[in-house]
Coordinates of C-alpha atoms and ligand atoms in Angstrom, one line a residue:
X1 CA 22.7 43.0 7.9
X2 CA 24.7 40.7 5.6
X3 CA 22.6 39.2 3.3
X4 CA 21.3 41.7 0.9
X5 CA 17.3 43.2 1.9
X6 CA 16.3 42.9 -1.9
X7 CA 17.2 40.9 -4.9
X8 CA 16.5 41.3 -8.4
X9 CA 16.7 39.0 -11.4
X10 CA 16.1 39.8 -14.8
X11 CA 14.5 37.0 -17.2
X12 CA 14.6 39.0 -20.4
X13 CA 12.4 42.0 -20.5
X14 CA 11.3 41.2 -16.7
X15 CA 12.9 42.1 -13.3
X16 CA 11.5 39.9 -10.4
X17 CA 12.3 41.2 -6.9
X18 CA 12.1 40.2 -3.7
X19 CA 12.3 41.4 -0.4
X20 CA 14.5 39.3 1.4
X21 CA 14.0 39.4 5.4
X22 CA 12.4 36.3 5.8
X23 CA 13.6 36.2 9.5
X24 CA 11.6 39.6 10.5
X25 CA 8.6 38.1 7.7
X26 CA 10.3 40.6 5.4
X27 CA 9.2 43.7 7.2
X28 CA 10.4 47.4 5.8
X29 CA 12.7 49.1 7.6
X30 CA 14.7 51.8 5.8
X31 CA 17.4 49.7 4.3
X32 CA 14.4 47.8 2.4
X33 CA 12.7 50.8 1.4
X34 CA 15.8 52.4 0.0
X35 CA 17.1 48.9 -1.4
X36 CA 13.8 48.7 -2.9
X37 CA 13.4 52.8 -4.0
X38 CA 17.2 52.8 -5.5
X39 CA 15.6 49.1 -7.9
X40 CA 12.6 50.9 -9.3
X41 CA 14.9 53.7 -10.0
X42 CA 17.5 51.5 -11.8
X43 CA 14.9 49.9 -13.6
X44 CA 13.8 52.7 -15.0
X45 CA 16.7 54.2 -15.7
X46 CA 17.8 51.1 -17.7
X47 CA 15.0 51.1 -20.0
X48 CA 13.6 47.8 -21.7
X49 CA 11.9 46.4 -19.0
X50 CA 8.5 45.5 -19.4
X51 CA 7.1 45.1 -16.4
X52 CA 8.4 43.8 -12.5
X53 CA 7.2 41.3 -10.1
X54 CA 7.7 41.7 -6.4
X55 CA 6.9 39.3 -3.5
X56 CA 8.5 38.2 -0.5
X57 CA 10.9 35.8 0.7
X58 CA 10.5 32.7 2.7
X59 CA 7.1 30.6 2.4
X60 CA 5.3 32.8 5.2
X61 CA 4.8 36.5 4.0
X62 CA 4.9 39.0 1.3
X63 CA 5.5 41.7 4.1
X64 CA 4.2 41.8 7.6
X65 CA 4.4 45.2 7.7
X66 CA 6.6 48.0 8.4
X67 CA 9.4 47.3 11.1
X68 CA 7.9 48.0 14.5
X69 CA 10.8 47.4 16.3
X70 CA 12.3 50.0 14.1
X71 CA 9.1 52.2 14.2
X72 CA 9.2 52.0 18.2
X73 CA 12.0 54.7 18.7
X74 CA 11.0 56.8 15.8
X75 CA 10.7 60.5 16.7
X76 CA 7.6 62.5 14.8
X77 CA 10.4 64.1 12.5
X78 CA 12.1 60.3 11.9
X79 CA 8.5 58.4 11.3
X80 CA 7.9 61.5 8.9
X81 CA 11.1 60.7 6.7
X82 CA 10.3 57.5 7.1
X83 CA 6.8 57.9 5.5
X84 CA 7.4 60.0 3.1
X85 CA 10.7 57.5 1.9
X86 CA 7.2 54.9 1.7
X87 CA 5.4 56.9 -0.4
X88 CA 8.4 57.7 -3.0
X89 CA 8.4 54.3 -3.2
X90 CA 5.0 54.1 -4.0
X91 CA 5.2 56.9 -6.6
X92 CA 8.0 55.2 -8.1
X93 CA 6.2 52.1 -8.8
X94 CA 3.2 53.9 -9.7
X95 CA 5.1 56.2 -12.0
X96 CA 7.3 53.4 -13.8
X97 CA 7.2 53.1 -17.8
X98 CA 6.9 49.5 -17.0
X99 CA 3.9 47.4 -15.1
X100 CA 4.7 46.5 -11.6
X101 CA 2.6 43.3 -10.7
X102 CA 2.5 41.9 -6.6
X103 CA 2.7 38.2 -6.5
X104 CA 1.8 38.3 -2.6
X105 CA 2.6 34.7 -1.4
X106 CA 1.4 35.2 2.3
X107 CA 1.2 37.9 5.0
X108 CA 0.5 41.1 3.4
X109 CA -0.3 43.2 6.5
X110 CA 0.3 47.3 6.9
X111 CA 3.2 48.3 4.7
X112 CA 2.9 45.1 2.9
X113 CA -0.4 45.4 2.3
X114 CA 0.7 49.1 1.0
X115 CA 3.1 48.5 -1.0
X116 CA 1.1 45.5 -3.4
X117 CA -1.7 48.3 -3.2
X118 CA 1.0 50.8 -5.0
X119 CA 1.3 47.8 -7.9
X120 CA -0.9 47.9 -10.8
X121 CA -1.9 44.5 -10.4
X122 CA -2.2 42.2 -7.4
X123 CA -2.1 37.9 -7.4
X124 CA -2.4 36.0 -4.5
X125 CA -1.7 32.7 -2.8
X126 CA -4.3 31.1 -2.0
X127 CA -2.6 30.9 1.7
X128 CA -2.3 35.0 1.7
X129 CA -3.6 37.6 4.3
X130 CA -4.5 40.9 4.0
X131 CA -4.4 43.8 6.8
X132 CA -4.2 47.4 8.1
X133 CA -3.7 47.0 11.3
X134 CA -1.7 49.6 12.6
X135 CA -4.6 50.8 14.7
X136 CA -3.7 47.9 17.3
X137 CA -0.3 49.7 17.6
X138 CA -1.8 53.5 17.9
X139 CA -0.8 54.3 14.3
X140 CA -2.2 54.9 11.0
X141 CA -1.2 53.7 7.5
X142 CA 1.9 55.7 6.4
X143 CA 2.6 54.1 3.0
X144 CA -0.4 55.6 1.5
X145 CA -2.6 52.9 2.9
X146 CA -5.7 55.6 4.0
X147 CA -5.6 56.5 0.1
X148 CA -5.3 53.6 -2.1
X149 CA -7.1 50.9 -0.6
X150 CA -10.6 52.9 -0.9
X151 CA -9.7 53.2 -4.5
X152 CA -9.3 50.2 -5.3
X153 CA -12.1 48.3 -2.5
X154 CA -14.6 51.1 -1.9
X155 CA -14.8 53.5 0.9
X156 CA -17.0 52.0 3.5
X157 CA -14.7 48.5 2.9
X158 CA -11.7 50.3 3.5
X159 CA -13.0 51.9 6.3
X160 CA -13.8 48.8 7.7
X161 CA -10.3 47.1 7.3
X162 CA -8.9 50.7 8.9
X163 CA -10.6 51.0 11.7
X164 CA -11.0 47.5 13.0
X165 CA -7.4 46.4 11.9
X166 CA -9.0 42.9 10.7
X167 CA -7.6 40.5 8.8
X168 CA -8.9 38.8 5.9
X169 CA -8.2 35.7 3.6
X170 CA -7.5 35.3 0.1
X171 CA -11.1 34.7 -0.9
X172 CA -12.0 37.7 0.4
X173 CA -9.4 39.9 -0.7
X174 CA -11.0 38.7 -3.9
X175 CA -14.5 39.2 -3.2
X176 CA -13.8 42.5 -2.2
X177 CA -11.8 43.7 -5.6
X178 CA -7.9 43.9 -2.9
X179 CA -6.6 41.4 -5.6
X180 CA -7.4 40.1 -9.3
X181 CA -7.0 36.2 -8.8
X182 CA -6.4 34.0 -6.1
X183 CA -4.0 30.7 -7.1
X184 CA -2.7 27.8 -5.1
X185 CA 0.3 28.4 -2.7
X186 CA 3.8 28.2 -4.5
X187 CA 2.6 29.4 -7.5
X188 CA 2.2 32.7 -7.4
X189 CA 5.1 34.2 -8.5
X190 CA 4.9 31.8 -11.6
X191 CA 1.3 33.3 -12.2
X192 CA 2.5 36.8 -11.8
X193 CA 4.9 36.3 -14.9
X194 CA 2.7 34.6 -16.9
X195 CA 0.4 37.6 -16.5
X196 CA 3.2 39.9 -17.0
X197 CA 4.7 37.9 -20.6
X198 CA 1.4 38.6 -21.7
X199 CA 1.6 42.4 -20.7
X200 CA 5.2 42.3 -22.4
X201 CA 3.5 41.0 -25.9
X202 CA 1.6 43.7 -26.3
X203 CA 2.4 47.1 -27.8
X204 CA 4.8 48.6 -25.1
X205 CA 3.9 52.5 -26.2
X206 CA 0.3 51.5 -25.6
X207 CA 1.0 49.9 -22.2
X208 CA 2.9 53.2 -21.7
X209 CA 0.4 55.1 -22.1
X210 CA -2.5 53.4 -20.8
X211 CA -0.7 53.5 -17.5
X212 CA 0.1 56.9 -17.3
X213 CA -3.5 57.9 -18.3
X214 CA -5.0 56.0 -15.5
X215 CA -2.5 57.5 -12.8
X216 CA -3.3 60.7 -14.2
X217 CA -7.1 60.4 -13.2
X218 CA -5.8 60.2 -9.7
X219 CA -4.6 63.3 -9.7
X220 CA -5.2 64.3 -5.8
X221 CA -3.4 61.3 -4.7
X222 CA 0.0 62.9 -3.9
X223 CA -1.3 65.7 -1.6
X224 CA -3.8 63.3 0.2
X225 CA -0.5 61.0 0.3
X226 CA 1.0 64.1 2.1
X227 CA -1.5 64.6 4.7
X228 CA -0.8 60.9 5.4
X229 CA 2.4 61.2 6.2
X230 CA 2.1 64.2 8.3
X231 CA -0.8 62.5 10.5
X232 CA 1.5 59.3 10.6
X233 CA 4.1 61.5 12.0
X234 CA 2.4 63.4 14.5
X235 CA 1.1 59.9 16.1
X236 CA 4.6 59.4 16.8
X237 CA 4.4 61.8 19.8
X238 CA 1.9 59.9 21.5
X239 CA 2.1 57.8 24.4
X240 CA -0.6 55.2 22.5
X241 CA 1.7 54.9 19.6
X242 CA 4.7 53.6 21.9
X243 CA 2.1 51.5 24.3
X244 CA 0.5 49.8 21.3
X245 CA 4.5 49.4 19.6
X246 CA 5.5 48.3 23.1
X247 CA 3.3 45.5 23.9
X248 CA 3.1 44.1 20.0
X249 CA 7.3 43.5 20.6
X250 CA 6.6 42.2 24.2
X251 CA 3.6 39.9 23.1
X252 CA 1.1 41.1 25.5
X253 CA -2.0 43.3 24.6
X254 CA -2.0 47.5 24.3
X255 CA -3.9 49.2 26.9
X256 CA -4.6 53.1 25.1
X257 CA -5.3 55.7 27.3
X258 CA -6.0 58.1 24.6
X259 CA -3.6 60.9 25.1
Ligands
LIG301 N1 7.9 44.4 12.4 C1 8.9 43.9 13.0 N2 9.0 42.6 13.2 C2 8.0 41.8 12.8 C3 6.9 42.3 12.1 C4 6.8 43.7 11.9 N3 5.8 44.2 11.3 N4 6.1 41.3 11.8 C5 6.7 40.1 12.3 N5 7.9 40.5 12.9 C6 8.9 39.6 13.5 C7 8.4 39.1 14.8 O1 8.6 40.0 15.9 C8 9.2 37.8 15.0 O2 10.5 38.2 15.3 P1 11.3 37.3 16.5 O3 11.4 35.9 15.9 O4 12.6 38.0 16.6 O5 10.4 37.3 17.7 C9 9.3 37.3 13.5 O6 9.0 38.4 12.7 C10 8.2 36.2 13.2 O7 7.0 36.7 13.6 P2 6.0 36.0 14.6 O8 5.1 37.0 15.2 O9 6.8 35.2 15.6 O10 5.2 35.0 13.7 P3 3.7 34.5 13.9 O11 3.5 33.5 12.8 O12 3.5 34.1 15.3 O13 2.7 35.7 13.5 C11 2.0 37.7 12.3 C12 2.7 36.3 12.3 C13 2.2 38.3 10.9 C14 0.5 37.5 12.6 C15 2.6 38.6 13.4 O14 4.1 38.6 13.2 C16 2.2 40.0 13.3 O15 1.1 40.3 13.8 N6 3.0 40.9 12.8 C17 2.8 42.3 12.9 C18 1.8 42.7 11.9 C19 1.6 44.2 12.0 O16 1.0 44.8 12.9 N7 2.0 44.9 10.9 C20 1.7 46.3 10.7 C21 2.9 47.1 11.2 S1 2.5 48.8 10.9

């Protein structure tokens, strides 16, 4: 690929950056994840940022998901690297001295809906849609997905969105706690910043801290992120996985046989 999978710009003490597939509606593969991974680690490493906001380019989608045509010839022991490169993403984000904000400005499905989920905060266009549907390909979240959505909507809800693989609008991402605010298409990202110049006024040691503190209390979120990503592997040897991968690239519907 030519054109480089994520960009940052800096405007003062905030990075914005944005995955940049619109073509594929910015689905991860491992050259995003790793473009994205070695950002947050930059970031961090530079010091005197105050918070980041990510979204997706092209008019269409945040992130449609993870790559499925990349996912479709992954081994157990590949979909496991793959995974567990998701969730030091996630991690890394979570784990930043800065707040990380999702200004999701359409599809956020799987991955996508993953990765936002991995951002403290979450704003949405009002054209947006939300997702876990990797059950329609024979798969489970892998990007921490089967952890953090309960947190943040509620167990039974996430459940729900699990399970049936169903997707919902803005409104009722909101209704259901996914997001914090829904605002008209195109101005998203403009929202996001406003939210995070605010952020940047206030004390930055108290930001800091108040961060932290809150990731702290979820302290059985990296070994239940673990389990994930083994369970997300071991789907990888079954013939479901590569029927439900198989017909979502040839456009027809999966027939599972359960083995
Ligand atoms: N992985 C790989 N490619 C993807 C993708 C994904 N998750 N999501 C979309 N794309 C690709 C499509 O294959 C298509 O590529 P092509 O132009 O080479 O055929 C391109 O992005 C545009 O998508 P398309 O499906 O034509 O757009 P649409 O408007 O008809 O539908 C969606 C949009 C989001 C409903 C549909 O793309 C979709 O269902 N995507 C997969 C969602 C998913 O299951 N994500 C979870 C993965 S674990």
């Amino acid at each position: 690929m030519s054109e480089n999978p994520v960009l940052l710009s800096r405007e003062g003490d905030l990075a914005i950056v944005t995955i940049n597939r619109p073509d594929k509606l910015n689905a991860l593969n491992r050259e995003v994840l790793a473009g994205l991974l070695r950002v947050v680690e930059e970031l961090t490493a530079a010091g005197g940022v105050r918070a980041m906001v990510l979204t997706g380019a092209g008019e269409k989608a945040f992130v449609a998901g993870a790559d499925i045509a990349a996912m479709r010839t992954m081994g157990p022991a590949e979909a496991k690297a793959f995974s567990d490169l998701g969730h030091r993403l996630g991690d890394r984000m979570e784990s930043a001295p800065f707040v990380v904000i999702a200004a999701v400005n359409g599809f956020a499905l799987g991955g996508g809906c993953e990765m936002a989920l991995a951002c403290d905060l979450i704003y949405a266009s009002d054209k947006s849609r939300f997702a876990q549907p990797e059950v329609n390909l024979g798969v489970i979240p892998g990007f921490g997905g089967t952890q953090r959505l309960s947190r943040r909507v509620g167990v039974g809800k996430a459940r729900e969105l699990l399970y049936t693989g169903d997707m919902i609008d803005a409104a009722e991402a909101l209704r259901i706690g996914l997001v914090e605010a829904v605002v008209a298409h195109g101005t998203v990202v403009e929202h996001a910043k406003g939210v995070a110049k605010k952020i940047a006024s206030k004390g930055p040691l108290a930001i800091q801290q108040a961060k932290a503190v809150m990731r702290r209390g979820d302290a059985g979120l990296a070994s239940a992120n673990e389990l994930e990503a083994q369970a997300f592997a071991m789907l990888f040897g079954t013939e479901d996985l590569k029927e439900g991968m198989g017909a979502f690239l040839e456009k027809r519907a999966a027939t599972f046989a359960g083995r």
